[in-house]
Amino acid sequence: MKRILLIVITCISSLDYLQAKEGMWIPTLLEKYNIEEMTQMGFKLTTEDIYSVNHASMKDAVLLFGSGCTGEVISDDGLVITNHHCGFDQIQKHSSVQDDYLQNGFWAMNRSEELTNPGLTVRFLVKMEDITDKIVKRGSDSSNRVAVLDTTKQNYEQIKKSYLLGTNYVAEIKPLFNENQYFIYIYEIFRDIRLVGAPPVSIGKFGGDTDNWMWPRHTGDFSMFRIYADKDNKPAAYSPQNVPYKPKKFFPINTKGYKEGDFTMVFGNPGSTQRYIPSQGIDLIMNQSDPAKIEVRTVKLTLWAQQMRTDPKIRIQYASKYVSASNGWKKWQGEIKGLKRLDLITKKRKEEVEFEKWVSLAPDRQEKYGTVMAEFNHEYELFKPYQLAFDYYTECIQRGSDIFALASKLESLESNADPEKLKKNITSLKEYLVGYFKDYDFSTDKMIWSKLLKIYVAHVEPKFLPEKLIKQIPEIGSERFAIKTYSKSILTDSIKLNALIKNVNQKTISQLQKDPIYAIYKMIRTNYLITIESDYKSTLSTINKTQHNYTAALLEMNSGKRIIADANLTLRISYGKIEGYKPADGLTYNYFTTLKGIFEKANPNILDYTIPEQLRKLYRTKDFGPYTNESGEVPVAFCASNHTTGGNSGSPVLNANGELIGVNFDRCWEGTMSDLVYDPDKCRNIALDIRYALFIIDKFAGAGYLLNEMKLVK
């Protein structure tokens, strides 16, 4: 059967090679669609050097770190570098007031001091393959208009089984082009991952939320881990007998640096983009969904920040939560600005007019795609109120207060018909409660719970609210209401809660159900499932079917052109060049920053801009070692025109020889709308200069022994 996608590279003028490049490209297709362009831009290797199943290649040095970041192997002993913010949760879990690794940093001075991280995994891609033929079944008519997707669990499991036979790998099947193409991804997962080192937040998060998503940037955003394996170099659960993993490939580190215009490539796991959604979808994101989420998180972040300033213990408890919530909050604000600046809704509508003209020129197109735009109009109008209710539920209830998150975990106790399942649920809950109460503060969470519940009832349409909750609206948000409900809940008491879990029976279940917090949570949750979730999912499913047809039409309409697949948290290549940009009229940004800029930003009265004394000393004495640029300055960060998104955090930034020159950690503020539309003039990825990481490891932390296992190219 012919592939559903007939994509051929178009002729590209020599001038086009000089432009910033949009796209996150599939490694197995580089030979067909990208290598000529990459070579013209300066790339000096082959596609086999990037991706190969038959011999070691770059893909074998790139890993999915945890559930949503990228990391890379930089030594023959399984040493991994990723972002500080990717390892932040692990660093925070190891921290206490006595051992504050967030404030002071952490460095293992030998392998026996490396810290274990239960639950943390990394996965390497073994291979990927187009399996569209196994998913899409064609109709019998000659025009092949009828396509049936066999995405049943049974079919997926049969396909996976055929690929995994005789191995200990895992497989995932993921769609591309809105389910018009399918790939299978085979992974090897390692589960013994140990923390090796991390700078203090005053380096790893220098600039904090003030500088987040901004350029120029001076953040040492990196942390280091080590992969351990069994004696046969295979994945294994933690054991003192495990040994450092011997990778198939690790990246050499280039210390010579770069210059403006140099080829650069990012190899990572970008999470999600929506390049093909229609104007109605952009309107929903820009004018409803993003503003609603920003509003809720503004309240939450403000309250957290106030509390974190009052007590070092609270600061540690809420550090990871704050960073996680703040990241999306600021990104959405930049996204709105970028979408408005580019007037994307108007541009999309013009494209849609051209699309409808193209459809009207052929009867078979009219039959297949003639109603697509009308369907979008109708479906998105129906979807808006459900999306709004969904966003407020997600931000206020599901991701709102800690105590509602705990209540959601306790729901599993009510399903006690299966003794074995209940036993597993109880064991899981006991483990969860240890970390939960370590990072929980009664007063802080009570304020968050009260404020967000008040926002929820104020902004969600009454038809989506429980009747009993509506009657309580005048009280919600008051101190009296908080005392009557939150303060009387056993969910705030670790001793009482553990006692309840220890002896689960009908009586204790009844006690839980009568708990004031749990009862409110269950009332909201049950009502959400009935009045919001089912209609939300069904309407979204209808939109997705229309999107599937629309994307199929766009592929047909653009046959003969190179088409970009949206990101889906699988291994991709993006490439561009080292370059600055012009964020506004009369303003030009250089492409790199240095240690000097850190001291220009320094302000002891602003937490985001404090500098550790050891770094001050190194700067005063100019004890920079071999980690300087041609001007004798220590480079800190650089920006380039690689198309990136969430999931690319921690990705290796490579030069034309495949050598590591940086670690990707952010995008510029003016380019945060790049998940929806790419602006070659302003979309820039931001990366840590690897020389700054080496400088911090060696000169600041005194852990230069780690450099001995790296391959440094001078």
XYZ file of C-alpha atoms in Angstrom:
714
model
C 0.000 0.000 0.000
C 1.253 3.472 -0.784
C 2.149 5.575 2.227
C -0.593 7.935 3.329
C 1.891 10.777 3.188
C 3.468 11.585 -0.148
C 6.039 14.177 0.880
C 8.789 15.261 -1.469
C 11.396 17.909 -0.862
C 10.832 20.990 -2.946
C 13.638 22.948 -4.500
C 15.017 25.394 -1.976
C 16.900 28.447 -3.123
C 20.427 28.982 -1.841
C 19.249 32.099 -0.011
C 16.721 30.032 1.933
C 19.527 28.068 3.547
C 20.485 31.219 5.423
C 17.115 31.517 7.168
C 16.038 30.257 10.573
C 14.400 26.841 10.224
C 10.998 25.769 11.446
C 10.298 22.154 12.221
C 10.977 19.230 14.540
C 11.959 16.487 12.133
C 11.674 12.707 12.373
C 15.198 11.177 12.484
C 14.393 8.244 10.188
C 13.264 10.632 7.440
C 16.223 13.036 7.491
C 17.888 11.390 4.486
C 14.809 12.060 2.349
C 13.753 15.456 3.556
C 16.473 17.342 5.423
C 20.064 16.254 4.940
C 20.665 18.310 1.795
C 19.518 21.459 3.566
C 21.477 20.604 6.719
C 24.652 20.054 4.702
C 24.202 23.364 2.896
C 23.903 25.029 6.306
C 27.201 23.496 7.451
C 26.410 20.078 8.935
C 29.416 17.781 8.411
C 28.104 14.329 9.314
C 25.612 11.873 7.838
C 22.106 10.805 8.803
C 23.585 7.465 9.904
C 25.632 9.379 12.467
C 22.386 10.822 13.830
C 20.116 7.791 13.719
C 20.994 4.183 13.081
C 19.671 0.847 14.257
C 22.713 -1.069 13.029
C 25.492 0.864 14.770
C 25.974 3.363 17.571
C 24.649 6.813 16.690
C 23.669 10.075 18.375
C 20.222 8.716 19.237
C 21.921 6.304 21.652
C 23.261 9.234 23.693
C 19.902 11.040 23.966
C 17.338 10.013 26.548
C 13.893 10.883 27.826
C 14.536 12.072 31.387
C 11.643 11.308 33.725
C 8.271 11.914 32.115
C 8.868 15.076 30.114
C 12.476 16.277 29.759
C 15.491 15.302 27.688
C 19.002 14.461 28.850
C 22.217 13.322 27.219
C 25.043 10.962 28.114
C 28.427 12.693 28.327
C 30.760 9.938 29.492
C 31.496 6.252 29.083
C 30.329 5.758 32.686
C 26.716 6.766 32.152
C 27.072 10.391 33.294
C 24.040 12.423 32.229
C 23.523 16.160 32.003
C 20.073 17.734 31.862
C 18.528 20.961 33.109
C 18.478 22.038 36.755
C 14.733 22.504 36.424
C 14.384 18.955 35.068
C 16.185 17.568 38.114
C 14.613 20.113 40.456
C 12.019 17.748 41.899
C 14.701 15.203 42.795
C 16.958 17.870 44.313
C 14.031 19.216 46.339
C 13.102 15.751 47.620
C 16.622 15.281 48.967
C 16.592 18.728 50.621
C 15.734 19.675 54.176
C 16.413 22.677 56.397
C 19.533 20.847 57.620
C 20.692 19.748 54.157
C 19.375 22.441 51.846
C 20.609 21.270 48.456
C 18.417 23.839 46.735
C 20.169 26.765 48.400
C 23.631 25.243 48.736
C 23.815 22.869 45.793
C 24.880 19.244 45.937
C 27.980 17.507 44.609
C 28.945 13.876 45.101
C 32.706 13.823 45.493
C 32.810 10.125 44.679
C 30.327 7.565 43.421
C 29.446 6.305 46.887
C 27.978 9.761 47.643
C 25.610 9.772 44.650
C 21.955 9.873 45.777
C 19.283 7.406 44.677
C 15.993 8.621 43.206
C 13.157 6.079 43.547
C 10.669 6.370 40.704
C 12.980 8.287 38.370
C 13.574 6.618 35.013
C 15.348 7.382 31.765
C 14.558 5.753 28.463
C 16.603 5.341 25.296
C 15.043 4.918 21.883
C 16.055 1.589 20.357
C 14.258 2.175 17.074
C 11.227 3.802 15.471
C 9.232 2.605 12.494
C 6.331 3.781 10.357
C 3.461 1.317 10.930
C 0.703 3.252 9.171
C -0.018 0.182 7.036
C -0.851 -1.803 10.161
C -3.228 0.850 11.538
C -5.011 2.277 8.492
C -7.220 -0.121 6.564
C -8.289 1.018 3.102
C -11.739 0.833 1.609
C -12.391 -1.249 -1.469
C -13.292 1.609 -3.796
C -10.733 2.650 -6.363
C -10.384 6.203 -5.052
C -9.362 4.935 -1.607
C -11.584 7.526 0.048
C -12.589 5.235 2.869
C -9.962 4.732 5.564
C -10.729 2.835 8.755
C -8.389 3.278 11.700
C -7.837 0.095 13.666
C -6.692 1.732 16.882
C -8.245 -0.896 19.106
C -6.296 -1.987 22.153
C -6.191 -5.517 20.775
C -4.572 -4.411 17.506
C -2.074 -2.184 19.350
C -1.091 -5.014 21.680
C -0.644 -7.447 18.785
C 1.601 -4.983 16.959
C 3.649 -4.257 20.085
C 4.044 -7.949 20.829
C 5.405 -8.612 17.341
C 8.091 -5.953 17.845
C 9.015 -6.877 21.423
C 9.297 -10.642 20.995
C 12.327 -11.926 22.922
C 13.292 -8.541 24.396
C 12.826 -6.616 27.646
C 12.009 -3.410 25.801
C 8.751 -1.468 25.905
C 6.796 -0.093 22.958
C 4.589 2.911 22.311
C 2.436 3.574 19.265
C 1.850 7.243 18.534
C -0.025 9.062 15.784
C 1.320 11.911 13.663
C -0.502 14.435 11.496
C -3.680 14.098 13.584
C -3.893 10.320 13.115
C -3.022 10.314 9.431
C 0.249 8.504 10.092
C 1.454 6.140 12.852
C 4.882 5.240 14.247
C 5.948 2.638 16.788
C 8.740 3.521 19.219
C 10.782 0.842 21.000
C 12.494 1.898 24.256
C 14.926 0.547 26.818
C 14.138 1.911 30.296
C 16.662 2.309 33.134
C 15.408 2.644 36.717
C 18.507 3.178 38.865
C 19.318 6.846 38.340
C 21.457 8.681 40.899
C 21.969 12.383 41.529
C 25.594 13.369 40.961
C 25.542 17.132 41.201
C 23.538 20.321 40.992
C 24.503 23.962 41.516
C 22.573 26.079 44.040
C 19.398 27.786 42.804
C 21.304 31.075 42.811
C 23.149 29.610 39.785
C 20.794 26.915 38.458
C 17.824 29.268 38.592
C 19.577 32.646 38.477
C 17.052 35.239 37.362
C 14.217 33.061 38.683
C 10.741 33.816 37.436
C 11.782 37.336 36.473
C 14.069 36.045 33.721
C 12.102 32.887 32.878
C 11.280 32.749 29.131
C 13.513 35.808 28.628
C 16.652 36.722 26.733
C 19.347 37.824 27.550
C 19.744 35.006 30.071
C 22.406 34.192 32.660
C 21.120 30.944 34.160
C 23.324 27.922 34.910
C 20.382 25.609 34.273
C 21.959 22.160 34.618
C 22.075 19.149 36.901
C 23.904 15.843 36.609
C 22.849 12.254 37.148
C 24.337 8.825 36.540
C 22.653 5.767 35.072
C 23.331 2.457 36.791
C 22.799 -1.032 35.349
C 23.356 -4.618 36.409
C 26.622 -6.482 35.808
C 25.466 -7.285 32.258
C 24.838 -3.594 31.488
C 21.070 -4.169 31.471
C 18.357 -2.138 33.232
C 17.750 -3.125 36.842
C 16.038 -1.833 39.953
C 18.279 -0.069 42.439
C 20.899 -2.285 44.022
C 24.225 -1.486 45.732
C 25.710 -4.067 43.353
C 24.694 -2.111 40.245
C 27.482 -0.494 38.233
C 27.662 2.621 36.014
C 25.985 2.068 32.657
C 28.221 1.725 29.610
C 26.405 3.574 26.813
C 26.535 2.721 23.137
C 27.354 6.365 22.484
C 28.146 9.511 24.461
C 28.654 13.081 23.284
C 32.111 14.637 23.112
C 32.163 18.136 24.578
C 33.434 21.029 22.481
C 35.235 23.711 24.494
C 36.267 25.859 21.520
C 32.854 27.510 21.334
C 30.986 28.922 18.360
C 30.430 32.066 16.372
C 27.403 33.797 14.934
C 25.957 31.963 11.952
C 27.342 28.546 12.921
C 25.149 25.520 12.269
C 23.449 24.185 15.374
C 21.176 21.242 16.015
C 18.902 20.211 18.900
C 18.231 16.497 19.399
C 15.493 15.868 21.941
C 11.925 14.940 22.812
C 9.671 17.941 22.079
C 6.333 17.494 23.813
C 3.424 18.972 21.902
C 2.692 21.458 19.127
C -0.537 22.319 17.295
C 0.548 23.687 13.950
C -2.599 22.699 12.045
C -5.462 23.788 14.318
C -7.910 26.210 12.667
C -8.626 29.846 13.470
C -11.395 28.839 15.868
C -8.881 26.875 17.939
C -6.440 29.785 18.041
C -9.253 32.097 19.146
C -10.177 29.704 21.959
C -6.593 29.498 23.217
C -5.814 33.198 22.928
C -9.038 34.733 24.202
C -10.407 32.173 26.648
C -8.265 29.238 27.743
C -4.896 30.930 28.362
C -6.435 33.947 30.194
C -8.461 31.688 32.513
C -5.432 29.592 33.466
C -3.272 32.698 33.951
C -5.856 34.175 36.319
C -5.941 31.133 38.608
C -2.185 30.647 38.707
C -1.600 34.339 39.429
C -3.572 33.943 42.654
C -1.860 30.689 43.583
C 1.667 31.886 42.834
C 1.142 35.144 44.721
C -0.006 33.307 47.855
C 2.779 30.739 47.623
C 5.401 33.474 47.216
C 4.098 35.338 50.273
C 4.254 32.219 52.407
C 7.630 31.054 51.097
C 9.188 34.339 52.195
C 8.042 33.806 55.782
C 9.725 30.475 56.529
C 12.716 28.534 55.083
C 10.836 25.260 55.581
C 7.869 26.471 53.514
C 10.265 27.771 50.861
C 11.715 24.274 50.454
C 8.316 22.563 50.650
C 6.810 24.638 47.851
C 9.871 25.306 45.692
C 9.199 22.563 43.149
C 5.453 23.257 43.057
C 6.089 26.963 42.511
C 8.566 26.432 39.681
C 6.234 24.002 37.922
C 3.185 26.289 38.144
C 5.097 29.435 37.258
C 6.558 28.012 34.072
C 3.213 27.556 32.313
C 1.823 30.775 33.790
C 4.506 32.919 32.194
C 4.598 30.935 28.960
C 0.870 31.491 28.364
C 1.301 35.243 28.777
C 4.037 35.327 26.152
C 1.995 33.067 23.896
C -0.927 35.498 23.908
C 1.357 38.420 23.089
C 2.977 36.539 20.207
C -0.337 35.398 18.731
C -1.676 38.954 18.826
C 1.525 40.414 17.381
C 1.413 38.007 14.436
C -2.380 38.417 14.107
C -2.595 34.677 13.680
C -6.383 34.455 13.728
C -6.595 36.715 10.659
C -3.812 34.792 8.898
C -5.476 31.465 9.634
C -8.791 32.723 8.279
C -7.130 33.818 5.033
C -5.545 30.366 4.704
C -8.940 28.793 5.328
C -10.493 30.857 2.547
C -7.805 29.538 0.167
C -8.435 26.030 1.462
C -12.162 26.287 0.694
C -11.376 27.574 -2.802
C -9.118 24.553 -3.370
C -11.834 22.204 -2.120
C -14.442 23.759 -4.412
C -12.383 23.046 -7.550
C -12.935 19.261 -7.498
C -16.112 17.234 -6.792
C -14.236 14.503 -4.894
C -12.697 17.128 -2.606
C -16.097 18.666 -2.004
C -17.405 15.255 -1.010
C -14.530 14.587 1.398
C -13.782 18.060 2.787
C -16.606 20.370 1.755
C -18.113 20.701 5.247
C -14.901 20.871 7.295
C -14.956 24.614 8.007
C -18.660 24.694 8.819
C -18.124 21.755 11.166
C -15.280 23.585 12.931
C -17.476 26.655 13.430
C -20.289 24.614 14.948
C -18.093 22.323 17.058
C -15.898 25.015 18.595
C -18.949 27.084 19.522
C -20.358 24.080 21.377
C -16.957 23.363 22.914
C -16.211 26.781 24.437
C -18.246 26.504 27.667
C -16.979 22.976 28.299
C -13.364 24.049 27.729
C -13.800 26.939 30.164
C -15.315 24.686 32.833
C -12.570 22.121 32.187
C -9.807 24.740 32.583
C -11.195 26.054 35.867
C -11.714 22.533 37.199
C -8.166 21.552 36.222
C -6.535 24.643 37.729
C -8.722 25.115 40.829
C -9.576 21.548 41.802
C -7.359 18.972 40.096
C -4.120 20.998 40.249
C -5.252 23.481 42.875
C -4.701 22.838 46.567
C -2.598 20.019 47.975
C -5.522 18.709 50.001
C -7.725 18.183 46.940
C -4.833 16.318 45.285
C -4.712 14.100 48.375
C -8.484 13.582 48.271
C -8.191 12.337 44.692
C -5.696 9.697 45.841
C -7.965 8.553 48.666
C -10.765 7.756 46.218
C -9.068 4.423 45.565
C -10.039 3.247 49.070
C -13.715 3.258 48.147
C -13.181 0.547 45.543
C -12.470 -2.201 48.047
C -14.260 -5.141 46.405
C -10.957 -6.688 45.306
C -8.803 -7.345 48.419
C -5.566 -7.599 46.435
C -6.213 -4.348 44.602
C -7.108 -2.626 47.868
C -3.893 -3.895 49.441
C -1.857 -2.412 46.578
C -3.751 0.877 46.822
C -3.040 1.103 50.554
C 0.670 0.398 50.048
C 0.822 3.055 47.337
C -1.014 5.566 49.555
C 1.342 5.006 52.472
C 4.323 5.784 50.218
C 2.541 8.824 48.784
C 1.726 10.255 52.232
C 5.388 10.330 53.256
C 6.268 12.756 50.449
C 2.945 14.562 50.659
C 3.253 15.631 54.296
C 6.954 16.425 53.893
C 5.974 19.107 51.364
C 2.698 20.256 52.955
C 2.022 23.323 55.105
C -1.398 23.650 56.741
C -1.720 27.462 56.670
C -0.401 27.842 53.131
C -2.637 25.191 51.661
C -5.706 26.386 53.569
C -5.359 29.797 51.905
C -4.869 28.245 48.461
C -7.844 25.898 48.929
C -10.138 28.711 50.054
C -9.138 31.212 47.328
C -9.281 28.731 44.445
C -12.614 27.297 45.519
C -13.995 30.843 45.522
C -12.640 31.407 41.980
C -14.156 28.117 40.827
C -17.709 28.901 41.944
C -17.416 32.474 40.631
C -16.329 31.566 37.089
C -17.898 28.204 36.299
C -21.440 28.395 34.933
C -24.082 27.372 37.513
C -25.237 24.512 35.272
C -21.804 22.914 35.829
C -21.861 23.295 39.644
C -23.408 20.973 42.257
C -26.633 22.398 43.642
C -25.425 21.981 47.227
C -22.241 23.920 46.423
C -24.259 26.739 44.839
C -26.129 27.149 48.123
C -22.789 27.574 49.914
C -21.427 30.239 47.528
C -22.038 33.198 49.901
C -19.832 31.478 52.503
C -17.073 30.129 50.266
C -13.826 32.026 50.622
C -14.558 33.287 54.131
C -12.429 32.420 57.158
C -15.509 30.948 58.832
C -16.033 28.545 55.931
C -12.334 27.554 55.928
C -12.395 26.795 59.655
C -15.663 24.851 59.378
C -14.368 22.633 56.576
C -10.603 22.657 56.032
C -9.597 22.949 59.691
C -11.847 20.080 60.753
C -10.657 17.619 58.107
C -8.609 14.559 59.058
C -6.869 14.984 55.689
C -4.710 17.644 57.358
C -3.519 15.238 60.061
C -0.915 12.639 59.046
C -1.374 10.557 62.218
C -5.151 10.272 61.906
C -4.988 9.673 58.178
C -2.377 6.927 58.473
C -4.495 5.290 61.183
C -7.502 5.322 58.864
C -5.532 3.787 56.021
C -4.046 1.136 58.290
C -7.486 -0.303 59.038
C -9.699 0.171 55.976
C -13.210 -1.175 56.471
C -16.765 -0.018 55.920
C -16.678 2.098 59.058
C -13.477 3.936 58.108
C -14.724 4.397 54.541
C -17.874 5.965 55.969
C -15.688 8.197 58.160
C -13.731 9.301 55.100
C -16.887 10.024 53.104
C -18.191 12.263 55.913
C -14.949 14.229 56.131
C -15.782 17.882 55.205
C -12.939 18.301 52.662
C -13.349 14.869 51.125
C -17.116 15.361 50.889
C -16.710 18.684 49.024
C -14.109 17.167 46.720
C -16.340 14.175 45.928
C -19.344 16.427 45.373
C -17.402 18.566 42.864
C -15.700 15.578 41.266
C -18.904 13.586 40.808
C -20.709 16.599 39.367
C -17.766 17.297 37.042
C -17.897 13.765 35.664
C -21.631 14.058 34.996
C -22.005 17.617 33.716
C -18.611 18.471 32.201
C -16.231 15.619 31.424
C -18.437 13.372 29.286
C -19.634 16.234 27.052
C -16.157 17.778 27.035
C -14.626 14.535 25.784
C -17.327 13.790 23.241
C -17.200 17.314 21.787
C -13.413 17.223 21.709
C -13.546 13.832 20.001
C -15.793 15.314 17.312
C -13.374 18.217 16.834
C -10.474 15.762 16.578
C -12.269 13.816 13.835
C -12.793 17.030 11.897
C -9.146 17.947 12.558
C -8.109 14.541 11.209
C -9.996 15.240 7.967
C -8.703 18.802 7.771
C -5.084 17.683 8.197
C -5.567 14.950 5.596
C -6.853 17.636 3.234
C -3.860 19.886 3.959
C -1.511 16.998 3.207
C -3.312 16.426 -0.079
C -3.409 20.137 -0.854
C 0.350 20.433 -0.207
C 1.400 17.210 -1.878
C 4.919 17.632 -3.220
C 5.917 19.931 -0.392
C 7.809 19.121 2.760
C 5.324 18.878 5.643
C 6.130 19.250 9.341
C 4.716 16.757 11.832
C 3.568 18.127 15.185
C 5.662 17.185 18.216
C 4.455 14.248 20.338
C 7.204 13.649 22.960
C 9.269 11.466 20.661
C 12.799 11.913 19.387
C 13.127 14.765 16.871
C 15.795 16.892 15.227
C 15.573 20.650 14.830
C 18.309 22.725 13.261
C 19.175 26.341 12.638
C 22.070 28.623 13.417
C 23.607 30.620 16.226
C 21.999 34.050 16.029
C 20.518 36.874 18.050
C 17.362 38.757 17.126
C 15.487 42.050 17.248
C 12.716 41.846 19.865
C 11.350 45.332 19.203
C 11.916 48.434 17.129
C 15.378 49.876 17.733
C 16.495 46.976 19.938
C 18.927 44.198 18.991
C 19.978 41.253 21.179
C 23.414 39.659 20.929
C 23.618 35.873 20.617
C 25.533 35.127 23.829
C 25.909 36.241 27.439
C 28.816 36.075 29.886
C 29.620 35.920 33.584
C 29.969 39.686 33.532
C 26.218 39.976 32.942
C 25.483 38.028 36.114
C 27.250 40.679 38.161
C 25.554 43.458 36.235
C 22.188 41.952 37.243
C 23.241 41.203 40.827
C 20.988 42.608 43.547
C 21.257 41.306 47.142
C 17.763 42.623 47.870
C 16.128 40.509 45.140
C 16.211 36.748 45.701
C 16.323 36.009 41.953
C 19.559 38.007 41.603
C 21.648 36.918 44.572
C 25.101 35.472 43.868
C 26.934 32.899 46.014
C 30.152 34.132 47.615
C 32.297 31.473 45.941
C 31.226 32.725 42.510
C 31.980 36.301 43.605
C 35.463 35.227 44.643
C 36.141 33.495 41.321
C 34.983 36.603 39.459
C 37.083 38.976 41.589
C 40.248 36.936 41.119
C 39.425 36.079 37.482
C 40.010 32.429 38.290
C 38.277 31.234 35.148
C 40.512 28.332 34.147
C 40.290 27.187 30.507
C 36.570 27.981 30.268
C 36.702 31.377 28.566
C 35.920 32.637 25.091
C 38.309 34.523 22.813
C 37.726 37.709 24.833
C 38.731 36.066 28.095
C 35.169 36.027 29.428
C 33.280 33.014 30.772
C 30.326 32.429 28.397
C 27.067 31.567 30.177
C 24.306 31.117 27.584
C 23.551 31.530 23.899
C 20.505 31.634 21.659
C 19.899 30.030 18.273
C 17.110 29.520 15.763
C 16.294 25.895 16.565
C 12.556 25.197 16.782
C 11.914 23.801 20.284
C 9.104 23.329 22.775
C 8.391 21.729 26.151
C 10.187 18.389 26.385
C 13.259 19.906 24.724
C 14.396 21.041 28.169
C 17.783 19.405 28.718
C 18.276 18.546 25.034
C 21.806 18.503 23.661
C 22.677 21.461 21.452
C 25.244 20.207 18.954
C 27.588 21.774 16.441
C 28.198 20.691 12.855
C 30.498 17.875 14.058
C 27.959 16.441 16.495
C 29.837 17.794 19.520
C 28.017 19.154 22.564
C 28.204 22.946 22.819
C 25.219 23.543 25.070
C 22.173 22.275 26.931
C 18.819 23.635 25.777
C 16.678 25.093 28.567
C 14.209 27.713 27.322
C 12.701 29.814 24.545
C 12.649 33.585 24.287
C 9.551 35.487 25.448
C 8.772 36.792 21.968
C 8.716 33.223 20.578
C 6.570 31.324 23.079
C 3.752 31.082 20.534
C 5.949 28.729 18.467
C 3.821 25.735 19.524
C 1.179 27.232 17.229
C 3.117 29.367 14.758
C 6.838 29.855 14.102
C 8.311 33.299 13.519
C 11.833 32.939 12.019
C 12.687 36.516 13.000
C 11.940 36.132 16.702
C 11.709 32.451 17.668
C 14.909 31.519 19.483
C 15.863 28.629 21.712
C 18.027 29.440 24.735
C 20.870 27.155 25.790
C 23.393 26.891 28.576
C 26.929 27.195 27.208
C 28.623 23.919 28.126
C 31.753 25.846 29.114
C 29.833 27.537 31.924
C 28.722 24.124 33.204
C 32.348 22.922 33.156
C 33.463 26.091 34.953
C 30.856 25.588 37.695
C 31.687 21.888 38.095
C 35.421 22.480 38.275
C 36.061 25.914 39.730
C 32.914 26.549 41.770
C 32.017 23.085 43.051
C 35.498 21.549 43.178
C 34.165 18.453 41.430
C 36.636 18.588 38.564
C 37.141 14.830 38.814
C 33.945 14.533 36.765
C 35.671 16.178 33.808
C 38.174 13.329 33.745
C 35.507 10.945 32.436
C 34.348 13.338 29.705
C 35.836 13.659 26.227
C 36.766 17.343 25.865
C 37.456 18.636 22.353
C 39.724 21.697 22.474
